Amino acid sequence: MWCREIFVTLYAKLQNDNQTYHVPVLLKESVDGLAIGKGGVYIDVTFGGGGHSRDMLSRMDADARLFSFDQDADAERNAEVTREDGTRLAGDSRWTFVRSNFRYLKNWMRYYGVDGVDGILADLGVSSHHFDDESRGFSFRFDAPLDMRMNKRGGKTAADIVNEYDESRLADVIYLYGELKQSRKIAASIVRARAEKPIVTTQDLLDATRRCFPREREKKDVTRLFQALRIEVNHEMDALREMLLAAGELLKPGGRLAVITYHSLEDRMVKNVMKTGNIEGRREQDFFGRSTAPYNLVSGKPIVPMEEEQIANPRSRSAKLRIAEKR
Protein backbone atom coordinates (compact mmCIF):
# COMPACT_ATOMS: atom_id res chain seq x y z
CA MET A 1 0.00 0.00 0.00
CA TRP A 2 2.78 2.43 0.88
CA CYS A 3 4.34 1.92 -2.58
CA ARG A 4 1.07 2.94 -4.22
CA GLU A 5 0.80 6.04 -2.02
CA ILE A 6 4.35 7.09 -2.89
CA PHE A 7 3.72 6.54 -6.61
CA VAL A 8 0.51 8.57 -6.55
CA THR A 9 2.24 11.34 -4.59
CA LEU A 10 5.08 11.50 -7.12
CA TYR A 11 2.62 11.71 -10.00
CA ALA A 12 0.72 14.49 -8.26
CA LYS A 13 4.01 16.39 -7.89
CA LEU A 14 4.78 15.81 -11.56
CA GLN A 15 1.44 17.34 -12.50
CA ASN A 16 2.19 20.44 -10.47
CA ASP A 17 5.87 20.68 -11.43
CA ASN A 18 5.33 22.91 -14.46
CA GLN A 19 3.94 19.91 -16.35
CA THR A 20 0.22 20.60 -16.11
CA TYR A 21 0.19 20.76 -19.91
CA HIS A 22 0.62 17.01 -20.12
CA VAL A 23 1.69 14.23 -17.76
CA PRO A 24 3.76 11.70 -19.76
CA VAL A 25 2.45 8.14 -19.82
CA LEU A 26 4.74 5.12 -19.40
CA LEU A 27 7.65 7.54 -19.13
CA LYS A 28 10.34 5.23 -17.76
CA GLU A 29 9.21 2.17 -19.71
CA SER A 30 9.15 3.95 -23.07
CA VAL A 31 12.48 5.75 -22.69
CA ASP A 32 14.12 2.61 -21.24
CA GLY A 33 12.83 0.77 -24.30
CA LEU A 34 14.83 3.01 -26.62
CA ALA A 35 18.08 1.74 -25.04
CA ILE A 36 19.64 5.18 -25.54
CA GLY A 37 23.34 5.04 -26.33
CA LYS A 38 26.09 7.62 -26.36
CA GLY A 39 26.23 10.06 -29.24
CA GLY A 40 23.10 8.83 -30.99
CA VAL A 41 20.37 10.65 -32.89
CA TYR A 42 16.85 10.35 -31.49
CA ILE A 43 13.38 11.67 -32.28
CA ASP A 44 10.38 12.35 -30.06
CA VAL A 45 7.59 12.79 -32.62
CA THR A 46 5.02 13.90 -29.99
CA PHE A 47 6.63 16.58 -27.80
CA GLY A 48 3.52 17.72 -25.90
CA GLY A 49 4.61 18.83 -22.44
CA GLY A 50 8.18 17.74 -23.07
CA GLY A 51 8.29 15.00 -20.43
CA HIS A 52 9.60 12.25 -22.69
CA SER A 53 12.04 14.59 -24.45
CA ARG A 54 13.49 15.79 -21.13
CA ASP A 55 14.03 12.25 -19.92
CA MET A 56 15.64 11.29 -23.22
CA LEU A 57 18.03 14.24 -23.06
CA SER A 58 18.96 13.40 -19.48
CA ARG A 59 20.36 10.07 -20.74
CA MET A 60 22.32 11.49 -23.67
CA ASP A 61 25.88 12.74 -23.80
CA ALA A 62 27.14 15.99 -25.28
CA ASP A 63 27.45 14.57 -28.81
CA ALA A 64 23.88 13.25 -29.04
CA ARG A 65 21.01 14.94 -30.88
CA LEU A 66 17.29 15.00 -30.17
CA PHE A 67 14.58 16.27 -32.52
CA SER A 68 11.13 16.87 -31.01
CA PHE A 69 8.06 17.28 -33.22
CA ASP A 70 4.74 18.93 -32.39
CA GLN A 71 2.32 20.86 -34.58
CA ASP A 72 0.69 22.73 -31.69
CA ALA A 73 1.93 26.23 -30.84
CA ASP A 74 1.06 25.62 -27.18
CA ALA A 75 3.50 22.69 -27.08
CA GLU A 76 6.33 24.78 -28.47
CA ARG A 77 6.06 27.15 -25.50
CA ASN A 78 6.89 24.28 -23.14
CA ALA A 79 10.48 24.39 -24.37
CA GLU A 80 10.84 27.73 -22.60
CA VAL A 81 9.65 26.39 -19.23
CA THR A 82 12.34 26.00 -16.58
CA ARG A 83 11.93 23.07 -14.20
CA GLU A 84 12.66 23.10 -10.47
CA ASP A 85 16.05 21.51 -11.07
CA GLY A 86 16.99 24.37 -13.40
CA THR A 87 16.78 22.37 -16.63
CA ARG A 88 15.38 24.03 -19.73
CA LEU A 89 15.11 22.64 -23.23
CA ALA A 90 15.36 25.91 -25.14
CA GLY A 91 19.03 26.72 -25.57
CA ASP A 92 20.25 23.12 -25.25
CA SER A 93 22.52 22.69 -28.27
CA ARG A 94 21.63 18.99 -28.51
CA TRP A 95 17.93 19.69 -28.98
CA THR A 96 15.87 20.90 -31.96
CA PHE A 97 12.15 21.61 -31.91
CA VAL A 98 10.28 21.00 -35.17
CA ARG A 99 6.86 22.61 -35.31
CA SER A 100 5.25 20.20 -37.72
CA ASN A 101 3.00 17.17 -37.97
CA PHE A 102 5.06 14.00 -37.60
CA ARG A 103 3.77 12.76 -40.94
CA TYR A 104 6.52 14.95 -42.47
CA LEU A 105 9.21 13.22 -40.41
CA LYS A 106 11.25 12.05 -43.39
CA ASN A 107 11.18 15.45 -45.10
CA TRP A 108 12.38 17.25 -41.99
CA MET A 109 15.20 14.80 -41.36
CA ARG A 110 16.34 15.33 -44.93
CA TYR A 111 16.22 19.09 -44.30
CA TYR A 112 18.47 18.70 -41.24
CA GLY A 113 20.85 16.40 -43.09
CA VAL A 114 19.99 13.31 -41.02
CA ASP A 115 19.86 10.06 -42.97
CA GLY A 116 19.72 7.60 -40.05
CA VAL A 117 18.51 7.66 -36.44
CA ASP A 118 18.98 5.44 -33.41
CA GLY A 119 15.56 5.70 -31.82
CA ILE A 120 12.07 7.11 -32.34
CA LEU A 121 9.43 7.57 -29.64
CA ALA A 122 5.74 8.35 -30.20
CA ASP A 123 3.09 8.99 -27.53
CA LEU A 124 -0.03 9.06 -29.68
CA GLY A 125 -3.48 10.45 -29.02
CA VAL A 126 -4.41 13.71 -27.36
CA SER A 127 -2.49 15.43 -24.59
CA SER A 128 -3.99 16.20 -21.19
CA HIS A 129 -3.79 19.87 -22.13
CA HIS A 130 -6.09 19.45 -25.13
CA PHE A 131 -8.74 17.69 -23.07
CA ASP A 132 -8.50 20.28 -20.27
CA ASP A 133 -8.49 23.40 -22.45
CA GLU A 134 -12.15 24.49 -22.58
CA SER A 135 -11.61 26.48 -25.76
CA ARG A 136 -10.41 23.61 -27.97
CA GLY A 137 -13.56 21.46 -28.11
CA PHE A 138 -11.84 18.11 -27.55
CA SER A 139 -13.93 17.20 -24.50
CA PHE A 140 -17.67 17.08 -23.92
CA ARG A 141 -17.06 18.14 -20.31
CA PHE A 142 -17.22 21.75 -21.50
CA ASP A 143 -19.60 23.68 -23.72
CA ALA A 144 -17.04 24.98 -26.20
CA PRO A 145 -16.63 25.73 -29.91
CA LEU A 146 -16.53 22.44 -31.82
CA ASP A 147 -12.96 22.81 -33.08
CA MET A 148 -10.69 19.80 -32.26
CA ARG A 149 -7.79 20.94 -34.45
CA MET A 150 -4.38 20.12 -33.01
CA ASN A 151 -2.90 22.65 -35.41
CA LYS A 152 -5.04 25.77 -35.20
CA ARG A 153 -3.34 27.38 -38.18
CA GLY A 154 -5.71 25.82 -40.71
CA GLY A 155 -7.88 22.95 -41.82
CA LYS A 156 -11.47 21.96 -41.20
CA THR A 157 -12.88 22.03 -37.68
CA ALA A 158 -15.19 19.41 -36.21
CA ALA A 159 -18.03 21.91 -36.70
CA ASP A 160 -17.20 22.08 -40.42
CA ILE A 161 -17.40 18.30 -40.65
CA VAL A 162 -20.73 17.83 -38.86
CA ASN A 163 -22.30 20.66 -40.84
CA GLU A 164 -20.84 19.97 -44.29
CA TYR A 165 -20.41 16.21 -44.73
CA ASP A 166 -23.38 14.39 -46.23
CA GLU A 167 -25.13 11.77 -44.13
CA SER A 168 -23.39 8.79 -45.70
CA ARG A 169 -19.91 10.26 -45.29
CA LEU A 170 -20.65 11.22 -41.68
CA ALA A 171 -21.80 7.69 -40.93
CA ASP A 172 -18.62 6.26 -42.43
CA VAL A 173 -16.39 8.51 -40.29
CA ILE A 174 -18.31 7.63 -37.12
CA TYR A 175 -18.20 3.90 -37.88
CA LEU A 176 -14.58 3.69 -39.02
CA TYR A 177 -12.98 5.94 -36.40
CA GLY A 178 -15.44 5.60 -33.52
CA GLU A 179 -16.32 1.94 -34.10
CA LEU A 180 -19.95 2.72 -33.28
CA LYS A 181 -22.50 0.28 -34.67
CA GLN A 182 -25.25 2.91 -34.56
CA SER A 183 -23.25 5.23 -36.82
CA ARG A 184 -26.06 5.66 -39.37
CA LYS A 185 -28.54 6.58 -36.67
CA ILE A 186 -26.09 9.13 -35.24
CA ALA A 187 -25.39 10.64 -38.66
CA ALA A 188 -29.12 10.93 -39.41
CA SER A 189 -29.68 12.71 -36.09
CA ILE A 190 -26.88 15.17 -36.85
CA VAL A 191 -28.33 15.93 -40.29
CA ARG A 192 -31.80 16.54 -38.84
CA ALA A 193 -30.44 18.83 -36.14
CA ARG A 194 -28.27 20.92 -38.47
CA ALA A 195 -31.28 21.47 -40.78
CA GLU A 196 -32.81 23.52 -37.95
CA LYS A 197 -29.63 25.34 -36.92
CA PRO A 198 -25.86 24.88 -37.40
CA ILE A 199 -24.05 22.65 -34.88
CA VAL A 200 -21.28 24.91 -33.60
CA THR A 201 -20.55 23.82 -30.01
CA THR A 202 -19.92 20.60 -28.14
CA GLN A 203 -23.29 21.03 -26.41
CA ASP A 204 -25.02 21.38 -29.79
CA LEU A 205 -23.54 18.05 -30.82
CA LEU A 206 -24.57 16.38 -27.56
CA ASP A 207 -28.11 17.69 -27.93
CA ALA A 208 -28.28 16.45 -31.52
CA THR A 209 -27.15 12.90 -30.74
CA ARG A 210 -28.15 12.20 -27.13
CA ARG A 211 -31.08 9.92 -28.06
CA CYS A 212 -28.75 7.68 -30.09
CA PHE A 213 -26.92 6.31 -27.06
CA PRO A 214 -28.18 3.76 -24.53
CA ARG A 215 -28.07 5.32 -21.08
CA GLU A 216 -25.77 2.61 -19.70
CA ARG A 217 -23.23 3.26 -22.49
CA GLU A 218 -23.78 6.96 -23.08
CA LYS A 219 -20.45 8.27 -21.76
CA LYS A 220 -18.41 5.61 -23.55
CA ASP A 221 -20.24 6.04 -26.85
CA VAL A 222 -20.08 9.83 -26.75
CA THR A 223 -16.34 9.52 -26.12
CA ARG A 224 -16.08 7.40 -29.26
CA LEU A 225 -18.08 9.91 -31.27
CA PHE A 226 -15.74 12.71 -30.23
CA GLN A 227 -12.77 10.43 -30.99
CA ALA A 228 -14.07 9.79 -34.49
CA LEU A 229 -14.46 13.48 -35.27
CA ARG A 230 -11.04 14.31 -33.79
CA ILE A 231 -9.35 11.64 -35.91
CA GLU A 232 -11.08 12.94 -39.05
CA VAL A 233 -10.26 16.59 -38.27
CA ASN A 234 -6.56 15.87 -37.73
CA HIS A 235 -6.17 13.07 -40.31
CA GLU A 236 -4.61 11.04 -37.53
CA MET A 237 -4.61 7.62 -39.16
CA ASP A 238 -3.06 8.91 -42.39
CA ALA A 239 -0.41 10.77 -40.39
CA LEU A 240 0.36 7.70 -38.29
CA ARG A 241 0.68 5.53 -41.40
CA GLU A 242 3.15 7.94 -43.00
CA MET A 243 5.18 8.34 -39.81
CA LEU A 244 5.49 4.58 -39.25
CA LEU A 245 6.64 3.96 -42.81
CA ALA A 246 9.14 6.83 -42.58
CA ALA A 247 10.44 5.46 -39.26
CA GLY A 248 11.20 2.16 -40.95
CA GLU A 249 13.36 3.95 -43.50
CA LEU A 250 15.12 6.24 -41.03
CA LEU A 251 16.03 3.80 -38.26
CA LYS A 252 19.52 2.32 -38.40
CA PRO A 253 20.03 -1.41 -37.82
CA GLY A 254 19.65 -1.88 -34.07
CA GLY A 255 17.65 1.35 -33.80
CA ARG A 256 14.43 1.17 -31.81
CA LEU A 257 10.86 2.32 -32.28
CA ALA A 258 8.70 2.81 -29.16
CA VAL A 259 5.03 3.71 -29.63
CA ILE A 260 2.32 4.33 -27.02
CA THR A 261 -1.24 3.88 -28.33
CA TYR A 262 -4.63 4.59 -26.75
CA HIS A 263 -7.24 2.94 -28.95
CA SER A 264 -7.55 -0.16 -31.08
CA LEU A 265 -7.18 1.60 -34.44
CA GLU A 266 -3.77 3.00 -33.54
CA ASP A 267 -2.63 -0.17 -31.83
CA ARG A 268 -3.61 -2.42 -34.73
CA MET A 269 -1.62 -0.34 -37.19
CA VAL A 270 1.46 -0.16 -34.95
CA LYS A 271 1.32 -3.90 -34.23
CA ASN A 272 1.02 -4.75 -37.93
CA VAL A 273 3.99 -2.57 -38.90
CA MET A 274 6.19 -3.94 -36.13
CA LYS A 275 5.32 -7.56 -36.89
CA THR A 276 5.28 -7.48 -40.68
CA GLY A 277 6.63 -4.14 -41.89
CA ASN A 278 3.36 -3.13 -43.56
CA ILE A 279 0.09 -1.52 -42.48
CA GLU A 280 -2.08 -4.45 -43.49
CA GLY A 281 -0.21 -6.98 -41.36
CA ARG A 282 0.58 -9.04 -44.44
CA ARG A 283 3.41 -11.49 -43.74
CA GLU A 284 5.94 -11.58 -46.56
CA GLN A 285 8.86 -13.92 -47.24
CA ASP A 286 11.93 -13.91 -49.44
CA PHE A 287 12.84 -16.58 -52.01
CA PHE A 288 14.08 -18.88 -49.25
CA GLY A 289 10.96 -18.56 -47.13
CA ARG A 290 12.50 -16.22 -44.57
CA SER A 291 10.43 -13.40 -43.14
CA THR A 292 11.18 -9.99 -44.62
CA ALA A 293 9.78 -8.14 -41.59
CA PRO A 294 12.16 -5.25 -40.79
CA TYR A 295 11.77 -5.44 -37.01
CA ASN A 296 12.34 -7.76 -34.09
CA LEU A 297 9.84 -7.27 -31.28
CA VAL A 298 11.54 -6.27 -28.04
CA SER A 299 8.56 -7.37 -25.98
CA GLY A 300 6.15 -10.08 -27.11
CA LYS A 301 3.14 -8.42 -25.50
CA PRO A 302 2.37 -4.72 -25.19
CA ILE A 303 3.49 -3.05 -21.96
CA VAL A 304 0.71 -1.44 -19.93
CA PRO A 305 0.96 1.04 -17.04
CA MET A 306 1.19 -0.23 -13.49
CA GLU A 307 -1.97 0.03 -11.41
CA GLU A 308 -0.45 2.92 -9.47
CA GLU A 309 0.07 4.96 -12.62
CA GLN A 310 -3.47 4.24 -13.81
CA ILE A 311 -4.84 5.52 -10.49
CA ALA A 312 -2.71 8.65 -10.51
CA ASN A 313 -3.10 9.41 -14.23
CA PRO A 314 -6.47 8.23 -15.64
CA ARG A 315 -5.34 8.95 -19.22
CA SER A 316 -2.92 6.03 -18.92
CA ARG A 317 -5.63 3.40 -18.40
CA SER A 318 -6.02 2.61 -22.08
CA ALA A 319 -2.33 2.98 -22.94
CA LYS A 320 -0.26 0.24 -24.58
CA LEU A 321 3.46 0.47 -25.30
CA ARG A 322 5.03 -1.54 -28.12
CA ILE A 323 8.77 -1.58 -28.81
CA ALA A 324 10.59 -2.99 -31.81
CA GLU A 325 14.22 -3.05 -32.98
CA LYS A 326 15.29 -2.59 -36.59
CA ARG A 327 17.01 -5.63 -38.04
Short mmCIF file of C-alpha atoms in Angstrom, two decimals, residues 70-284:
data_model
loop_
_atom_site.label_atom_id
_atom_site.label_comp_id
_atom_site.label_asym_id
_atom_site.label_seq_id
_atom_site.Cartn_x
_atom_site.Cartn_y
_atom_site.Cartn_z
CA ASP A 70 4.74 18.93 -32.39
CA GLN A 71 2.32 20.86 -34.58
CA ASP A 72 0.69 22.73 -31.69
CA ALA A 73 1.93 26.23 -30.84
CA ASP A 74 1.06 25.62 -27.18
CA ALA A 75 3.50 22.69 -27.08
CA GLU A 76 6.33 24.78 -28.47
CA ARG A 77 6.06 27.15 -25.50
CA ASN A 78 6.89 24.28 -23.14
CA ALA A 79 10.48 24.39 -24.37
CA GLU A 80 10.84 27.73 -22.60
CA VAL A 81 9.65 26.39 -19.23
CA THR A 82 12.34 26.00 -16.58
CA ARG A 83 11.93 23.07 -14.20
CA GLU A 84 12.66 23.10 -10.47
CA ASP A 85 16.05 21.51 -11.07
CA GLY A 86 16.99 24.37 -13.40
CA THR A 87 16.78 22.37 -16.63
CA ARG A 88 15.38 24.03 -19.73
CA LEU A 89 15.11 22.64 -23.23
CA ALA A 90 15.36 25.91 -25.14
CA GLY A 91 19.03 26.72 -25.57
CA ASP A 92 20.25 23.12 -25.25
CA SER A 93 22.52 22.69 -28.27
CA ARG A 94 21.63 18.99 -28.51
CA TRP A 95 17.93 19.69 -28.98
CA THR A 96 15.87 20.90 -31.96
CA PHE A 97 12.15 21.61 -31.91
CA VAL A 98 10.28 21.00 -35.17
CA ARG A 99 6.86 22.61 -35.31
CA SER A 100 5.25 20.20 -37.72
CA ASN A 101 3.00 17.17 -37.97
CA PHE A 102 5.06 14.00 -37.60
CA ARG A 103 3.77 12.76 -40.94
CA TYR A 104 6.52 14.95 -42.47
CA LEU A 105 9.21 13.22 -40.41
CA LYS A 106 11.25 12.05 -43.39
CA ASN A 107 11.18 15.45 -45.10
CA TRP A 108 12.38 17.25 -41.99
CA MET A 109 15.20 14.80 -41.36
CA ARG A 110 16.34 15.33 -44.93
CA TYR A 111 16.22 19.09 -44.30
CA TYR A 112 18.47 18.70 -41.24
CA GLY A 113 20.85 16.40 -43.09
CA VAL A 114 19.99 13.31 -41.02
CA ASP A 115 19.86 10.06 -42.97
CA GLY A 116 19.72 7.60 -40.05
CA VAL A 117 18.51 7.66 -36.44
CA ASP A 118 18.98 5.44 -33.41
CA GLY A 119 15.56 5.70 -31.82
CA ILE A 120 12.07 7.11 -32.34
CA LEU A 121 9.43 7.57 -29.64
CA ALA A 122 5.74 8.35 -30.20
CA ASP A 123 3.09 8.99 -27.53
CA LEU A 124 -0.03 9.06 -29.68
CA GLY A 125 -3.48 10.45 -29.02
CA VAL A 126 -4.41 13.71 -27.36
CA SER A 127 -2.49 15.43 -24.59
CA SER A 128 -3.99 16.20 -21.19
CA HIS A 129 -3.79 19.87 -22.13
CA HIS A 130 -6.09 19.45 -25.13
CA PHE A 131 -8.74 17.69 -23.07
CA ASP A 132 -8.50 20.28 -20.27
CA ASP A 133 -8.49 23.40 -22.45
CA GLU A 134 -12.15 24.49 -22.58
CA SER A 135 -11.61 26.48 -25.76
CA ARG A 136 -10.41 23.61 -27.97
CA GLY A 137 -13.56 21.46 -28.11
CA PHE A 138 -11.84 18.11 -27.55
CA SER A 139 -13.93 17.20 -24.50
CA PHE A 140 -17.67 17.08 -23.92
CA ARG A 141 -17.06 18.14 -20.31
CA PHE A 142 -17.22 21.75 -21.50
CA ASP A 143 -19.60 23.68 -23.72
CA ALA A 144 -17.04 24.98 -26.20
CA PRO A 145 -16.63 25.73 -29.91
CA LEU A 146 -16.53 22.44 -31.82
CA ASP A 147 -12.96 22.81 -33.08
CA MET A 148 -10.69 19.80 -32.26
CA ARG A 149 -7.79 20.94 -34.45
CA MET A 150 -4.38 20.12 -33.01
CA ASN A 151 -2.90 22.65 -35.41
CA LYS A 152 -5.04 25.77 -35.20
CA ARG A 153 -3.34 27.38 -38.18
CA GLY A 154 -5.71 25.82 -40.71
CA GLY A 155 -7.88 22.95 -41.82
CA LYS A 156 -11.47 21.96 -41.20
CA THR A 157 -12.88 22.03 -37.68
CA ALA A 158 -15.19 19.41 -36.21
CA ALA A 159 -18.03 21.91 -36.70
CA ASP A 160 -17.20 22.08 -40.42
CA ILE A 161 -17.40 18.30 -40.65
CA VAL A 162 -20.73 17.83 -38.86
CA ASN A 163 -22.30 20.66 -40.84
CA GLU A 164 -20.84 19.97 -44.29
CA TYR A 165 -20.41 16.21 -44.73
CA ASP A 166 -23.38 14.39 -46.23
CA GLU A 167 -25.13 11.77 -44.13
CA SER A 168 -23.39 8.79 -45.70
CA ARG A 169 -19.91 10.26 -45.29
CA LEU A 170 -20.65 11.22 -41.68
CA ALA A 171 -21.80 7.69 -40.93
CA ASP A 172 -18.62 6.26 -42.43
CA VAL A 173 -16.39 8.51 -40.29
CA ILE A 174 -18.31 7.63 -37.12
CA TYR A 175 -18.20 3.90 -37.88
CA LEU A 176 -14.58 3.69 -39.02
CA TYR A 177 -12.98 5.94 -36.40
CA GLY A 178 -15.44 5.60 -33.52
CA GLU A 179 -16.32 1.94 -34.10
CA LEU A 180 -19.95 2.72 -33.28
CA LYS A 181 -22.50 0.28 -34.67
CA GLN A 182 -25.25 2.91 -34.56
CA SER A 183 -23.25 5.23 -36.82
CA ARG A 184 -26.06 5.66 -39.37
CA LYS A 185 -28.54 6.58 -36.67
CA ILE A 186 -26.09 9.13 -35.24
CA ALA A 187 -25.39 10.64 -38.66
CA ALA A 188 -29.12 10.93 -39.41
CA SER A 189 -29.68 12.71 -36.09
CA ILE A 190 -26.88 15.17 -36.85
CA VAL A 191 -28.33 15.93 -40.29
CA ARG A 192 -31.80 16.54 -38.84
CA ALA A 193 -30.44 18.83 -36.14
CA ARG A 194 -28.27 20.92 -38.47
CA ALA A 195 -31.28 21.47 -40.78
CA GLU A 196 -32.81 23.52 -37.95
CA LYS A 197 -29.63 25.34 -36.92
CA PRO A 198 -25.86 24.88 -37.40
CA ILE A 199 -24.05 22.65 -34.88
CA VAL A 200 -21.28 24.91 -33.60
CA THR A 201 -20.55 23.82 -30.01
CA THR A 202 -19.92 20.60 -28.14
CA GLN A 203 -23.29 21.03 -26.41
CA ASP A 204 -25.02 21.38 -29.79
CA LEU A 205 -23.54 18.05 -30.82
CA LEU A 206 -24.57 16.38 -27.56
CA ASP A 207 -28.11 17.69 -27.93
CA ALA A 208 -28.28 16.45 -31.52
CA THR A 209 -27.15 12.90 -30.74
CA ARG A 210 -28.15 12.20 -27.13
CA ARG A 211 -31.08 9.92 -28.06
CA CYS A 212 -28.75 7.68 -30.09
CA PHE A 213 -26.92 6.31 -27.06
CA PRO A 214 -28.18 3.76 -24.53
CA ARG A 215 -28.07 5.32 -21.08
CA GLU A 216 -25.77 2.61 -19.70
CA ARG A 217 -23.23 3.26 -22.49
CA GLU A 218 -23.78 6.96 -23.08
CA LYS A 219 -20.45 8.27 -21.76
CA LYS A 220 -18.41 5.61 -23.55
CA ASP A 221 -20.24 6.04 -26.85
CA VAL A 222 -20.08 9.83 -26.75
CA THR A 223 -16.34 9.52 -26.12
CA ARG A 224 -16.08 7.40 -29.26
CA LEU A 225 -18.08 9.91 -31.27
CA PHE A 226 -15.74 12.71 -30.23
CA GLN A 227 -12.77 10.43 -30.99
CA ALA A 228 -14.07 9.79 -34.49
CA LEU A 229 -14.46 13.48 -35.27
CA ARG A 230 -11.04 14.31 -33.79
CA ILE A 231 -9.35 11.64 -35.91
CA GLU A 232 -11.08 12.94 -39.05
CA VAL A 233 -10.26 16.59 -38.27
CA ASN A 234 -6.56 15.87 -37.73
CA HIS A 235 -6.17 13.07 -40.31
CA GLU A 236 -4.61 11.04 -37.53
CA MET A 237 -4.61 7.62 -39.16
CA ASP A 238 -3.06 8.91 -42.39
CA ALA A 239 -0.41 10.77 -40.39
CA LEU A 240 0.36 7.70 -38.29
CA ARG A 241 0.68 5.53 -41.40
CA GLU A 242 3.15 7.94 -43.00
CA MET A 243 5.18 8.34 -39.81
CA LEU A 244 5.49 4.58 -39.25
CA LEU A 245 6.64 3.96 -42.81
CA ALA A 246 9.14 6.83 -42.58
CA ALA A 247 10.44 5.46 -39.26
CA GLY A 248 11.20 2.16 -40.95
CA GLU A 249 13.36 3.95 -43.50
CA LEU A 250 15.12 6.24 -41.03
CA LEU A 251 16.03 3.80 -38.26
CA LYS A 252 19.52 2.32 -38.40
CA PRO A 253 20.03 -1.41 -37.82
CA GLY A 254 19.65 -1.88 -34.07
CA GLY A 255 17.65 1.35 -33.80
CA ARG A 256 14.43 1.17 -31.81
CA LEU A 257 10.86 2.32 -32.28
CA ALA A 258 8.70 2.81 -29.16
CA VAL A 259 5.03 3.71 -29.63
CA ILE A 260 2.32 4.33 -27.02
CA THR A 261 -1.24 3.88 -28.33
CA TYR A 262 -4.63 4.59 -26.75
CA HIS A 263 -7.24 2.94 -28.95
CA SER A 264 -7.55 -0.16 -31.08
CA LEU A 265 -7.18 1.60 -34.44
CA GLU A 266 -3.77 3.00 -33.54
CA ASP A 267 -2.63 -0.17 -31.83
CA ARG A 268 -3.61 -2.42 -34.73
CA MET A 269 -1.62 -0.34 -37.19
CA VAL A 270 1.46 -0.16 -34.95
CA LYS A 271 1.32 -3.90 -34.23
CA ASN A 272 1.02 -4.75 -37.93
CA VAL A 273 3.99 -2.57 -38.90
CA MET A 274 6.19 -3.94 -36.13
CA LYS A 275 5.32 -7.56 -36.89
CA THR A 276 5.28 -7.48 -40.68
CA GLY A 277 6.63 -4.14 -41.89
CA ASN A 278 3.36 -3.13 -43.56
CA ILE A 279 0.09 -1.52 -42.48
CA GLU A 280 -2.08 -4.45 -43.49
CA GLY A 281 -0.21 -6.98 -41.36
CA ARG A 282 0.58 -9.04 -44.44
CA ARG A 283 3.41 -11.49 -43.74
CA GLU A 284 5.94 -11.58 -46.56
#
